[in-house]
Tab-separated table of C-alpha atoms and ligand atoms in Angstrom:
chain	number	residue	atom	x	y	z
A	176	MET	CA	-53.812	62.935	84.063
A	177	ASP	CA	-56.256	62.432	86.789
A	178	GLU	CA	-57.002	64.746	89.036
A	179	ASN	CA	-56.052	62.015	92.313
A	180	ARG	CA	-53.423	60.893	90.447
A	181	LEU	CA	-51.869	64.000	90.428
A	182	LYS	CA	-52.426	64.749	93.210
A	183	SER	CA	-50.362	61.524	93.878
A	184	ILE	CA	-47.522	62.523	92.213
A	185	VAL	CA	-47.109	65.416	93.792
A	186	LEU	CA	-47.348	64.421	97.280
A	187	LYS	CA	-45.451	62.278	96.791
A	188	LEU	CA	-42.593	64.722	95.518
A	189	THR	CA	-44.131	66.753	98.604
A	190	GLN	CA	-42.674	63.617	101.342
A	191	LEU	CA	-39.712	63.785	99.517
A	192	GLY	CA	-38.759	67.872	100.552
A	193	TYR	CA	-39.894	69.055	97.149
A	194	ARG	CA	-41.901	71.610	95.838
A	195	VAL	CA	-43.290	71.673	92.672
A	196	THR	CA	-43.477	75.628	91.019
A	197	PRO	CA	-47.019	76.484	89.689
A	198	ASP	CA	-45.494	76.649	85.923
A	199	ALA	CA	-44.754	73.050	86.769
A	200	PHE	CA	-47.626	72.167	88.320
A	201	ASP	CA	-48.887	72.724	83.763
A	202	ILE	CA	-46.393	70.044	81.920
A	203	ILE	CA	-46.886	67.405	84.922
A	204	ARG	CA	-51.112	67.097	83.428
A	205	GLY	CA	-49.501	66.463	79.897
A	206	ILE	CA	-46.919	64.037	80.466
A	207	ASP	CA	-47.685	60.614	81.599
A	208	PRO	CA	-47.856	59.536	85.448
A	209	SER	CA	-45.695	56.610	84.699
A	210	VAL	CA	-43.189	58.022	82.623
A	211	LEU	CA	-42.760	60.693	86.145
A	212	GLU	CA	-42.820	57.547	88.571
A	213	ASP	CA	-40.074	55.551	86.318
A	214	ASN	CA	-37.914	59.516	86.318
A	215	LEU	CA	-38.389	60.347	89.890
A	216	ASP	CA	-35.503	60.269	90.344
A	217	ARG	CA	-33.604	61.167	87.877
A	218	ILE	CA	-35.911	64.551	88.476
A	219	ARG	CA	-35.029	65.199	92.290
A	220	ASP	CA	-31.197	65.205	90.694
A	221	MET	CA	-32.309	68.442	88.864
A	222	ALA	CA	-34.637	69.908	91.329
A	223	ARG	CA	-31.266	69.893	94.172
A	224	ASP	CA	-32.310	73.154	94.800
A	225	GLY	CA	-35.822	71.981	96.549
A	226	TRP	CA	-37.812	73.131	93.934
A	227	ILE	CA	-39.959	71.259	91.011
A	228	THR	CA	-39.466	73.597	88.065
A	229	LYS	CA	-40.741	74.021	84.496
A	230	GLU	CA	-37.113	73.958	83.729
A	231	VAL	CA	-36.421	70.581	85.391
A	232	LEU	CA	-39.405	68.837	83.214
A	233	GLU	CA	-38.005	70.337	80.141
A	234	LYS	CA	-34.745	69.220	81.026
A	235	MET	CA	-36.327	66.035	81.977
A	236	ILE	CA	-38.539	65.476	78.293
A	237	GLY	CA	-35.371	67.169	76.156
A	238	GLY	CA	-32.638	64.518	77.728
A	239	SER	CA	-30.532	63.099	74.943
A	240	ARG	CA	-31.971	60.243	72.425
A	241	SER	CA	-30.313	57.094	74.876
A	242	ASP	CA	-31.863	58.579	77.929
A	243	ARG	CA	-34.433	60.155	77.647
A	244	VAL	CA	-38.379	58.747	78.889
A	245	GLU	CA	-40.575	58.046	77.139
A	246	VAL	CA	-42.225	61.605	75.689
A	247	SER	CA	-44.819	60.380	72.862
A	248	VAL	CA	-46.943	61.043	75.998
A	249	SER	CA	-48.676	64.242	75.003
A	250	THR	CA	-50.429	62.327	72.373
A	251	THR	CA	-51.413	59.466	74.581
A	252	THR	CA	-53.130	61.341	76.981
A	253	MET	CA	-54.661	62.808	74.064
A	254	GLN	CA	-55.887	59.506	72.244
A	255	GLN	CA	-57.250	59.199	75.912
A	256	VAL	CA	-59.095	62.669	76.401
A	257	ILE	CA	-59.763	63.915	72.953
A	258	GLU	CA	-62.912	61.490	70.313
A	259	SER	CA	-61.753	60.959	66.426
A	260	ARG	CA	-64.314	63.109	64.591
A	261	VAL	CA	-63.503	62.954	61.177
A	262	GLU	CA	-67.330	63.127	58.475
A	263	ILE	CA	-65.441	62.846	54.334
A	264	VAL	CA	-68.147	65.659	53.015
A	265	ARG	CA	-67.722	65.299	49.547
A	266	ASP	CA	-64.488	64.416	47.572
A	267	PRO	CA	-65.897	65.135	44.080
A	268	TYR	CA	-63.270	62.882	42.384
A	269	ARG	CA	-66.158	59.561	43.692
A	270	GLU	CA	-68.371	61.948	40.800
A	271	VAL	CA	-67.292	61.435	37.862
A	272	GLU	CA	-68.746	60.089	35.541
A	273	LYS	CA	-66.976	56.868	33.871
A	274	GLY	CA	-67.388	56.752	29.231
A	275	VAL	CA	-66.931	60.889	28.771
A	276	THR	CA	-67.339	62.638	25.825
A	277	ILE	CA	-65.826	65.882	24.591
A	278	GLN	CA	-70.844	66.748	25.200
A	279	HIS	CA	-68.739	66.748	28.974
A	280	PHE	CA	-66.749	69.632	28.554
A	281	TYR	CA	-70.281	70.954	26.852
A	282	LYS	CA	-72.403	70.166	29.554
A	283	LEU	CA	-70.715	71.107	32.817
A	284	PHE	CA	-70.452	74.787	31.198
A	285	VAL	CA	-73.224	75.112	30.939
A	286	ASP	CA	-73.421	73.062	35.159
A	287	ARG	CA	-71.727	76.262	35.797
A	288	PHE	CA	-73.029	78.917	33.850
A	289	ASP	CA	-76.608	77.164	35.080
A	290	LYS	CA	-75.652	76.969	39.599
A	291	LEU	CA	-73.181	80.428	39.176
A	292	SER	CA	-75.524	82.240	38.002
A	293	LYS	CA	-78.196	81.573	40.039
A	294	LEU	CA	-75.711	82.281	43.234
A	295	ILE	CA	-75.740	85.854	41.617
A	296	ARG	CA	-79.396	86.533	41.491
A	297	MET	CA	-78.845	85.911	44.923
A	298	HIS	CA	-77.711	88.957	45.602
A	299	SER	CA	-80.433	91.512	46.345
A	300	GLY	CA	-81.914	93.407	42.918
A	301	TRP	CA	-79.697	90.314	40.879
A	302	ASN	CA	-83.246	88.594	40.215
A	303	THR	CA	-84.648	90.954	38.093
A	304	ALA	CA	-81.242	89.981	35.073
A	305	THR	CA	-81.783	89.683	32.455
A	306	SER	CA	-80.687	86.941	28.957
A	307	ILE	CA	-78.235	89.533	26.937
A	308	GLU	CA	-80.418	88.879	23.840
A	309	ALA	CA	-82.301	90.274	25.898
A	310	ALA	CA	-80.030	93.788	26.521
A	311	LEU	CA	-79.121	94.374	23.829
A	312	LYS	CA	-82.361	95.247	22.601
A	313	ALA	CA	-82.395	97.785	25.018
A	314	ARG	CA	-81.852	101.577	23.429
A	315	GLN	CA	-79.115	103.054	24.215
A	316	GLY	CA	-78.111	105.031	27.239
A	317	GLU	CA	-80.522	102.750	28.602
A	318	ASP	CA	-79.970	100.962	32.387
A	319	VAL	CA	-79.338	96.373	31.872
A	320	LYS	CA	-78.449	94.154	34.028
A	321	VAL	CA	-77.162	90.683	32.339
A	322	ILE	CA	-75.186	87.922	33.962
A	323	GLY	CA	-73.032	85.954	32.238
A	324	MET	CA	-69.698	83.532	31.631
A	325	VAL	CA	-66.587	85.768	30.159
A	326	MET	CA	-65.000	84.641	27.020
A	327	GLU	CA	-62.321	86.802	26.472
A	328	LYS	CA	-60.654	90.215	28.806
A	329	LYS	CA	-58.402	92.648	27.428
A	330	ILE	CA	-56.398	95.819	30.008
A	331	THR	CA	-56.197	98.345	28.076
A	332	LYS	CA	-54.754	102.037	28.749
A	333	ARG	CA	-57.650	103.169	29.660
A	334	TYR	CA	-60.548	100.223	30.104
A	335	ILE	CA	-60.759	96.394	30.539
A	336	GLY	CA	-63.326	94.715	27.708
A	337	ILE	CA	-64.642	92.020	28.595
A	338	LEU	CA	-66.240	89.240	26.259
A	339	LEU	CA	-68.900	88.465	28.047
A	340	GLU	CA	-71.958	85.427	26.470
A	341	ASP	CA	-75.212	83.724	28.697
A	342	LEU	CA	-76.687	80.773	26.580
A	343	ASP	CA	-77.499	82.276	23.348
A	344	SER	CA	-75.732	85.260	23.090
A	345	THR	CA	-72.874	87.303	23.038
A	346	VAL	CA	-71.653	90.829	24.470
A	347	LYS	CA	-68.514	93.541	24.721
A	348	VAL	CA	-68.574	95.075	27.771
A	349	ILE	CA	-66.527	98.346	29.002
A	350	VAL	CA	-64.379	98.477	31.923
A	351	PRO	CA	-63.827	102.156	32.296
A	352	PHE	CA	-61.103	103.696	35.126
A	353	ASP	CA	-63.114	106.370	35.434
A	354	ASP	CA	-63.888	104.362	38.973
A	355	PRO	CA	-60.380	103.337	41.123
A	356	GLU	CA	-63.639	100.474	42.442
A	357	LEU	CA	-64.580	98.937	38.781
A	358	LYS	CA	-61.049	99.224	38.504
A	359	ALA	CA	-60.094	96.857	40.826
A	360	LYS	CA	-62.721	94.725	40.190
A	361	GLY	CA	-62.701	94.580	37.057
A	362	GLU	CA	-59.391	93.441	36.829
A	363	GLN	CA	-59.709	90.754	39.202
A	364	ILE	CA	-62.436	89.048	36.215
A	365	LEU	CA	-60.742	86.026	35.055
A	366	VAL	CA	-61.493	84.219	31.884
A	367	ASP	CA	-64.285	81.590	32.023
A	368	GLN	CA	-65.551	82.275	35.291
A	369	VAL	CA	-69.133	84.208	36.067
A	370	ILE	CA	-70.029	87.301	36.624
A	371	GLY	CA	-73.192	89.904	36.952
A	372	VAL	CA	-72.411	92.956	35.060
A	373	ALA	CA	-74.732	95.990	35.372
A	374	GLY	CA	-74.579	99.117	33.484
A	375	VAL	CA	-76.076	100.904	30.474
A	376	ARG	CA	-76.601	100.367	26.964
A	377	GLY	CA	-73.447	101.464	24.904
A	378	ARG	CA	-73.039	101.690	21.027
A	379	MET	CA	-71.960	99.444	18.826
A	380	ASP	CA	-73.644	95.797	20.857
A	381	THR	CA	-71.497	96.602	23.900
A	382	ILE	CA	-72.807	97.163	27.837
A	383	ILE	CA	-71.318	100.283	30.037
A	384	ALA	CA	-70.244	98.764	33.395
A	385	LYS	CA	-71.173	101.041	36.586
A	386	GLU	CA	-71.274	97.515	38.426
A	387	ILE	CA	-69.633	93.924	39.057
A	388	VAL	CA	-71.165	91.087	40.371
A	389	PHE	CA	-69.539	87.639	41.757
A	390	PRO	CA	-71.086	84.758	42.982
A	391	ASP	CA	-68.991	85.369	46.176
A	392	ILE	CA	-69.950	84.114	49.996
A	393	PRO	CA	-72.625	86.406	52.193
A	394	PRO	CA	-70.824	87.279	55.258
A	395	ARG	CA	-70.982	84.437	58.078
A	396	LYS	CA	-69.993	82.778	61.298
A	397	PRO	CA	-68.168	80.086	61.428
A	398	ARG	CA	-68.666	77.296	63.726
A	399	LYS	CA	-65.981	76.517	65.920
A	400	ALA	CA	-64.708	73.233	67.972
A	401	ASP	CA	-66.725	72.351	71.164
A	402	GLU	CA	-62.965	72.102	73.054
A	403	GLU	CA	-60.144	72.946	72.516
A	404	VAL	CA	-58.392	70.984	70.089
A	405	TYR	CA	-55.674	72.063	67.358
A	406	ALA	CA	-55.154	70.920	63.207
A	407	ALA	CA	-51.524	71.363	61.776
A	408	LEU	CA	-52.472	72.409	58.011
A	409	ILE	CA	-49.781	70.882	55.490
A	410	SER	CA	-48.800	70.486	52.223
A	411	ASP	CA	-46.072	70.644	49.706
A	412	LEU	CA	-43.163	67.503	51.147
A	413	HIS	CA	-42.097	66.859	47.641
A	414	VAL	CA	-40.080	63.609	49.270
A	415	GLY	CA	-37.872	62.359	46.610
A	416	SER	CA	-36.430	65.806	45.607
A	417	LYS	CA	-32.531	66.735	46.352
A	418	LEU	CA	-34.250	69.925	47.953
A	419	PHE	CA	-37.358	67.896	50.081
A	420	LEU	CA	-36.127	69.255	53.757
A	421	ARG	CA	-36.058	65.761	55.338
A	422	ASP	CA	-34.409	66.793	58.973
A	423	ARG	CA	-37.505	69.787	58.903
A	424	PHE	CA	-39.590	67.517	58.229
A	425	GLU	CA	-38.590	64.664	61.004
A	426	LYS	CA	-38.446	67.472	63.061
A	427	PHE	CA	-41.888	67.723	63.062
A	428	ILE	CA	-42.634	64.570	63.242
A	429	ARG	CA	-40.212	64.087	66.673
A	430	TRP	CA	-42.404	67.041	67.915
A	431	ILE	CA	-45.741	65.864	68.113
A	432	LYS	CA	-43.982	62.788	69.223
A	433	GLY	CA	-42.780	65.042	72.124
A	434	ASP	CA	-38.856	63.790	70.971
A	435	VAL	CA	-38.151	67.388	70.312
A	436	TYR	CA	-39.144	70.414	73.220
A	437	ILE	CA	-40.244	73.548	71.088
A	438	GLU	CA	-40.294	76.432	74.716
A	439	GLY	CA	-44.720	77.544	74.556
A	440	LEU	CA	-45.708	74.525	72.102
A	441	ASP	CA	-46.224	71.435	74.616
A	442	ARG	CA	-49.769	72.667	75.426
A	443	ILE	CA	-50.312	73.188	71.655
A	444	ARG	CA	-49.137	69.501	70.912
A	445	SER	CA	-51.540	67.664	73.734
A	446	LYS	CA	-53.759	69.091	71.674
A	447	LEU	CA	-53.213	67.865	68.474
A	448	LYS	CA	-55.654	65.884	67.014
A	449	TYR	CA	-55.809	66.843	63.003
A	450	ILE	CA	-53.177	67.077	60.049
A	451	VAL	CA	-54.639	67.973	56.552
A	452	VAL	CA	-51.946	67.219	54.275
A	453	ALA	CA	-53.115	69.509	51.158
A	454	GLY	CA	-51.791	67.216	48.469
A	455	ASP	CA	-47.427	66.822	46.703
A	456	ILE	CA	-46.359	64.298	48.322
A	457	VAL	CA	-43.831	63.330	46.823
A	458	ASP	CA	-41.837	64.572	44.048
A	459	GLY	CA	-42.836	62.128	41.076
A	460	VAL	CA	-41.386	61.272	38.416
A	461	GLY	CA	-41.179	63.521	35.015
A	462	ILE	CA	-43.589	65.294	36.672
A	463	TYR	CA	-41.001	67.932	34.332
A	464	PRO	CA	-38.296	68.198	31.977
A	465	ASN	CA	-34.831	67.123	33.237
A	466	GLN	CA	-36.759	65.898	36.813
A	467	GLU	CA	-33.899	63.518	37.184
A	468	ARG	CA	-31.375	65.738	37.832
A	469	GLU	CA	-32.784	66.989	40.860
A	470	LEU	CA	-34.478	63.353	42.681
A	471	GLU	CA	-32.772	60.989	44.996
A	472	ILE	CA	-35.490	58.946	44.777
A	473	LYS	CA	-35.673	58.555	41.375
A	474	ASP	CA	-38.772	56.028	41.509
A	475	THR	CA	-42.123	56.440	42.355
A	476	TYR	CA	-42.618	53.717	44.809
A	477	GLY	CA	-39.157	54.396	46.517
A	478	GLN	CA	-40.685	57.849	47.339
A	479	TYR	CA	-44.236	56.936	48.450
A	480	ASP	CA	-42.007	54.078	50.688
A	481	ALA	CA	-39.756	57.517	51.938
A	482	ALA	CA	-43.107	59.237	51.964
A	483	LEU	CA	-45.433	56.911	54.099
A	484	ARG	CA	-42.662	55.524	56.262
A	485	MET	CA	-41.715	59.154	57.626
A	486	ILE	CA	-46.215	59.743	57.461
A	487	LYS	CA	-46.288	55.895	59.913
A	488	GLU	CA	-44.240	57.384	62.545
A	489	ILE	CA	-46.585	59.947	63.609
A	490	PRO	CA	-49.264	58.968	66.429
A	491	SER	CA	-52.125	56.454	65.533
A	492	SER	CA	-53.908	58.957	67.542
A	493	ILE	CA	-53.792	61.448	65.299
A	494	GLU	CA	-55.861	61.544	62.340
A	495	ILE	CA	-53.758	62.347	59.030
A	496	VAL	CA	-56.066	64.174	56.140
A	497	ILE	CA	-54.388	63.065	52.457
A	498	ILE	CA	-54.934	64.794	49.404
A	499	PRO	CA	-52.557	64.184	45.874
A	500	GLY	CA	-51.397	67.251	43.943
A	501	ASN	CA	-50.389	67.091	40.518
A	502	HIS	CA	-46.827	65.370	41.820
A	503	ASP	CA	-48.129	62.876	43.316
A	504	ALA	CA	-48.779	59.550	41.380
A	505	THR	CA	-52.667	60.133	39.861
A	506	ASP	CA	-54.642	61.328	37.557
A	507	LYS	CA	-53.469	65.241	36.662
A	508	THR	CA	-56.631	66.947	35.730
A	509	GLN	CA	-59.197	68.307	38.570
A	510	PRO	CA	-61.290	66.477	40.123
A	511	GLN	CA	-57.451	64.258	41.412
A	512	PRO	CA	-58.426	60.879	42.438
A	513	PRO	CA	-56.710	59.294	45.557
A	514	PRO	CA	-53.163	58.544	44.326
A	515	MET	CA	-52.585	55.196	43.213
A	516	LYS	CA	-53.208	51.499	44.869
A	517	TYR	CA	-50.175	51.082	45.924
A	518	VAL	CA	-49.995	54.144	48.505
A	519	LYS	CA	-53.419	52.522	49.826
A	520	ASP	CA	-51.867	49.320	50.223
A	521	TYR	CA	-48.969	50.518	51.727
A	522	ILE	CA	-51.094	52.060	55.009
A	523	ASP	CA	-53.476	48.660	55.290
A	524	GLY	CA	-54.345	48.701	58.792
A	525	CYS	CA	-53.943	51.929	59.447
A	526	GLU	CA	-57.846	53.657	59.944
A	527	ASN	CA	-56.010	56.637	61.343
A	528	ILE	CA	-54.933	57.828	57.792
A	529	HIS	CA	-57.497	59.309	55.672
A	530	ILE	CA	-56.903	59.146	52.698
A	531	VAL	CA	-58.561	61.384	49.658
A	532	GLY	CA	-59.380	63.148	46.429
A	533	ASN	CA	-58.259	66.463	45.364
A	534	PRO	CA	-60.276	68.245	46.493
A	535	VAL	CA	-62.186	67.196	49.389
A	536	TRP	CA	-64.986	68.992	51.950
A	537	VAL	CA	-63.766	67.014	55.218
A	538	LYS	CA	-64.873	68.229	58.418
A	539	ILE	CA	-63.709	67.050	62.018
A	540	HIS	CA	-64.126	68.561	65.109
A	541	GLY	CA	-67.599	70.470	63.351
A	542	ILE	CA	-65.251	72.343	61.807
A	543	GLU	CA	-65.897	71.651	57.828
A	544	ILE	CA	-62.250	72.096	55.824
A	545	LEU	CA	-62.349	72.776	51.421
A	546	VAL	CA	-58.766	71.359	51.002
A	547	TYR	CA	-57.669	71.929	47.545
A	548	HIS	CA	-54.292	71.532	46.534
A	549	GLY	CA	-54.203	74.491	44.405
A	550	ARG	CA	-53.178	74.281	41.032
A	551	SER	CA	-54.805	76.510	39.476
A	552	LEU	CA	-53.518	79.085	41.847
A	553	ASP	CA	-50.199	79.695	39.005
A	554	SER	CA	-53.379	80.930	36.408
A	555	VAL	CA	-55.266	83.138	38.530
A	556	ILE	CA	-52.618	84.607	39.774
A	557	ALA	CA	-50.726	84.995	36.721
A	558	SER	CA	-53.998	86.552	35.461
A	559	ILE	CA	-54.006	89.880	38.079
A	560	PRO	CA	-52.559	92.682	37.910
A	561	GLY	CA	-49.747	93.089	41.069
A	562	PHE	CA	-50.797	90.403	41.733
A	563	SER	CA	-48.046	87.497	42.950
A	564	ALA	CA	-47.264	84.410	44.925
A	565	ASN	CA	-46.760	85.827	47.571
A	566	ARG	CA	-50.581	87.407	47.324
A	567	VAL	CA	-51.352	83.910	47.258
A	568	ASP	CA	-53.527	84.385	49.953
A	569	GLU	CA	-55.361	87.527	48.258
A	570	ALA	CA	-55.925	84.883	45.203
A	571	MET	CA	-57.058	82.161	47.179
A	572	GLU	CA	-59.728	84.937	47.949
A	573	VAL	CA	-60.817	84.881	44.553
A	574	LEU	CA	-60.843	81.926	43.941
A	575	ILE	CA	-63.883	82.070	47.057
A	576	ARG	CA	-65.708	85.059	45.774
A	577	ALA	CA	-65.384	82.930	42.393
A	578	ARG	CA	-67.615	80.400	44.301
A	579	HIS	CA	-64.722	77.942	42.023
A	580	LEU	CA	-61.926	76.837	42.472
A	581	THR	CA	-60.328	75.907	38.697
A	582	PRO	CA	-62.702	78.865	37.561
A	583	ILE	CA	-59.993	79.693	34.763
A	584	TYR	CA	-59.833	77.364	32.099
A	585	ASN	CA	-56.192	75.749	30.009
A	586	ASP	CA	-53.452	73.889	30.035
A	587	SER	CA	-51.824	74.358	33.017
A	588	SER	CA	-54.827	73.629	35.645
A	589	PRO	CA	-56.997	70.732	34.205
A	590	ILE	CA	-60.021	69.649	34.822
A	591	THR	CA	-61.653	66.689	33.702
A	592	PRO	CA	-64.739	66.142	31.749
A	593	THR	CA	-68.338	65.693	33.773
A	594	SER	CA	-71.563	66.477	33.119
A	595	ILE	CA	-71.640	68.697	36.206
A	596	ASP	CA	-69.081	70.722	37.883
A	597	THR	CA	-67.745	69.331	40.436
A	598	LEU	CA	-65.452	72.417	40.729
A	599	ILE	CA	-68.212	74.716	42.411
A	600	ILE	CA	-67.621	75.672	46.084
A	601	ASP	CA	-71.343	74.514	46.270
A	602	GLU	CA	-70.916	74.335	50.177
A	603	ILE	CA	-69.099	77.595	52.355
A	604	PRO	CA	-65.864	76.096	54.794
A	605	ASP	CA	-64.834	77.398	57.758
A	606	ILE	CA	-61.319	76.809	56.427
A	607	PHE	CA	-60.244	77.202	52.931
A	608	HIS	CA	-56.929	74.834	52.536
A	609	ALA	CA	-54.226	74.909	50.202
A	610	GLY	CA	-50.129	73.920	48.361
A	611	HIS	CA	-49.302	74.105	45.616
A	612	VAL	CA	-47.453	77.614	45.986
A	613	HIS	CA	-44.971	76.786	48.432
A	614	ILE	CA	-45.825	79.464	50.467
A	615	GLU	CA	-47.315	80.238	53.601
A	616	LYS	CA	-50.329	82.930	54.064
A	617	GLN	CA	-53.383	82.981	55.824
A	618	ARG	CA	-56.394	85.546	55.808
A	619	TYR	CA	-60.194	85.298	56.690
A	620	TYR	CA	-62.271	86.636	54.668
A	621	LYS	CA	-66.788	86.948	55.019
A	622	GLY	CA	-65.720	84.220	58.303
A	623	VAL	CA	-63.219	82.160	56.778
A	624	LEU	CA	-59.831	81.270	56.794
A	625	ILE	CA	-57.777	81.092	53.843
A	626	VAL	CA	-54.470	79.227	54.464
A	627	ASN	CA	-52.205	78.597	52.459
A	628	SER	CA	-49.643	75.403	54.325
A	629	GLY	CA	-46.290	76.494	52.833
A	630	ALA	CA	-43.744	73.842	51.779
A	631	TRP	CA	-41.231	71.893	53.086
A	632	GLN	CA	-38.943	71.664	50.405
A	633	ALA	CA	-36.385	74.086	49.820
A	634	GLN	CA	-36.332	77.019	46.690
A	635	THR	CA	-36.214	74.721	42.782
A	636	SER	CA	-35.188	76.041	39.801
A	637	TYR	CA	-38.086	76.858	38.326
A	638	GLN	CA	-39.449	79.652	41.529
A	639	LYS	CA	-35.910	80.583	41.336
A	640	LEU	CA	-36.522	81.050	37.707
A	641	ASN	CA	-40.122	82.946	38.403
A	642	GLY	CA	-38.762	85.179	41.970
A	643	ILE	CA	-40.932	82.396	44.197
A	644	THR	CA	-38.878	82.560	47.729
A	645	PRO	CA	-40.638	79.476	49.478
A	646	THR	CA	-41.756	79.486	52.999
A	647	PRO	CA	-40.435	76.106	53.552
A	648	ALA	CA	-41.206	74.542	56.942
A	649	ILE	CA	-43.472	77.037	58.845
A	650	ILE	CA	-46.642	75.837	58.875
A	651	PRO	CA	-49.824	77.090	60.351
A	652	ILE	CA	-51.447	74.977	63.443
A	653	ILE	CA	-54.686	75.746	63.936
A	654	ASP	CA	-56.982	76.365	67.448
A	655	LEU	CA	-60.220	74.544	65.719
A	656	SER	CA	-61.507	76.369	69.083
A	657	ARG	CA	-60.761	79.817	68.420
A	658	LEU	CA	-59.915	79.577	64.571
A	659	SER	CA	-57.469	81.388	65.434
A	660	VAL	CA	-53.426	80.565	63.468
A	661	LYS	CA	-50.199	79.648	65.200
A	662	LEU	CA	-47.439	79.911	62.475
A	663	VAL	CA	-44.352	76.945	64.048
A	664	ASP	CA	-41.970	77.027	62.051
A	665	PHE	CA	-39.013	73.753	62.544
A	666	SER	CA	-36.669	75.164	60.071
B	25	FE2	FE1	-45.341	71.482	45.828
């Protein structure tokens, strides 16, 4: 609020014999002056002891709907003072060629090997790695160092056996369990990922590993926004499902608009500028057997109508980035294009809503976010001993170390055959945001803020069967100037 206008309102209140407490000033600053002026009588009624307190103003904001003041004022203020800065840096579905053939799969894996082995060679001492063929020519007991793609992984009682291949040869790598650190690293190796192995030449065309290297990222200092501004990271609405928690999602929207007051969050709300949605906006139709029994809205169009109607209620001053998930109406192979044209048509004219593909690299207020729905997390979690959905943040860290969003090639996380591997994490983001698992988790890894944004759907029968307890309606809101997380519970 303009300081002169603030002064004139406070002066007016003072002339009327009222005094304003310091904490009430902060609230007054976030409210449109005209709203305050229109409600002076109500404020005076509530402040009978002569003091305009924080509680009095909160009571004014939180009044009944019929007589509520226009409380979307904070966002109106925000729209005036916070500039929109959204840049789609990379939307990989756009890199997919037309007319793909089976040959493209071969090219894709060669490209993956080529790019990720180059990243491993950048690690200190790894530019001397040889081909597998050369390593196999070494004498037994001699030191060797190779880079390859994992064809098979087998965990036994005493070691992990890896079948590693490069462009010409294969070799069996034994990861012994006598070194706990090496064992832990070995357990996190994923089939189809590219790794470096240093060890000694063993018997019968084997290498006994002494060191394992992932492409990984170097430690880095994340970028930070040059002003205090917030982004809410959400995902997995599943609109259309009987289990979609409509009342909680509507509460979230009402909070953004100012219709719901939450203690201690008004400053964040007034500076909330971005919402990033990591897929599964709707529950879809025919996604899994007998899904229709669990659907409240049984057609895709109706589901998107309901979802977008709610999303369009969000003030236009807030920039919204939406990617699809495996439940959305688009190709299921990754990278996924945006949801069907109907969705784009529905939001036609809403310039603050950006519908893009999955994954996407997007820069908001100078902070780069890699947004990925997270379908590959299922197979990553299933592949690593001791991992579960509750450790989804660690599984996301595994993806960063692998420098790949879908390291394991299998049916549950299909990829589009392309001559370049578009799912490599080439550009290191400041924030890595995913969903899919329906469990809210965050952690920092080498300067990257990892966030899984949970869901807005209650526990499904599938999740119950698999012992997954979702954390719906708890959302991480990121202060982009500090890269810190505030969890807000809308349940
Ligand atoms: Fe989901």
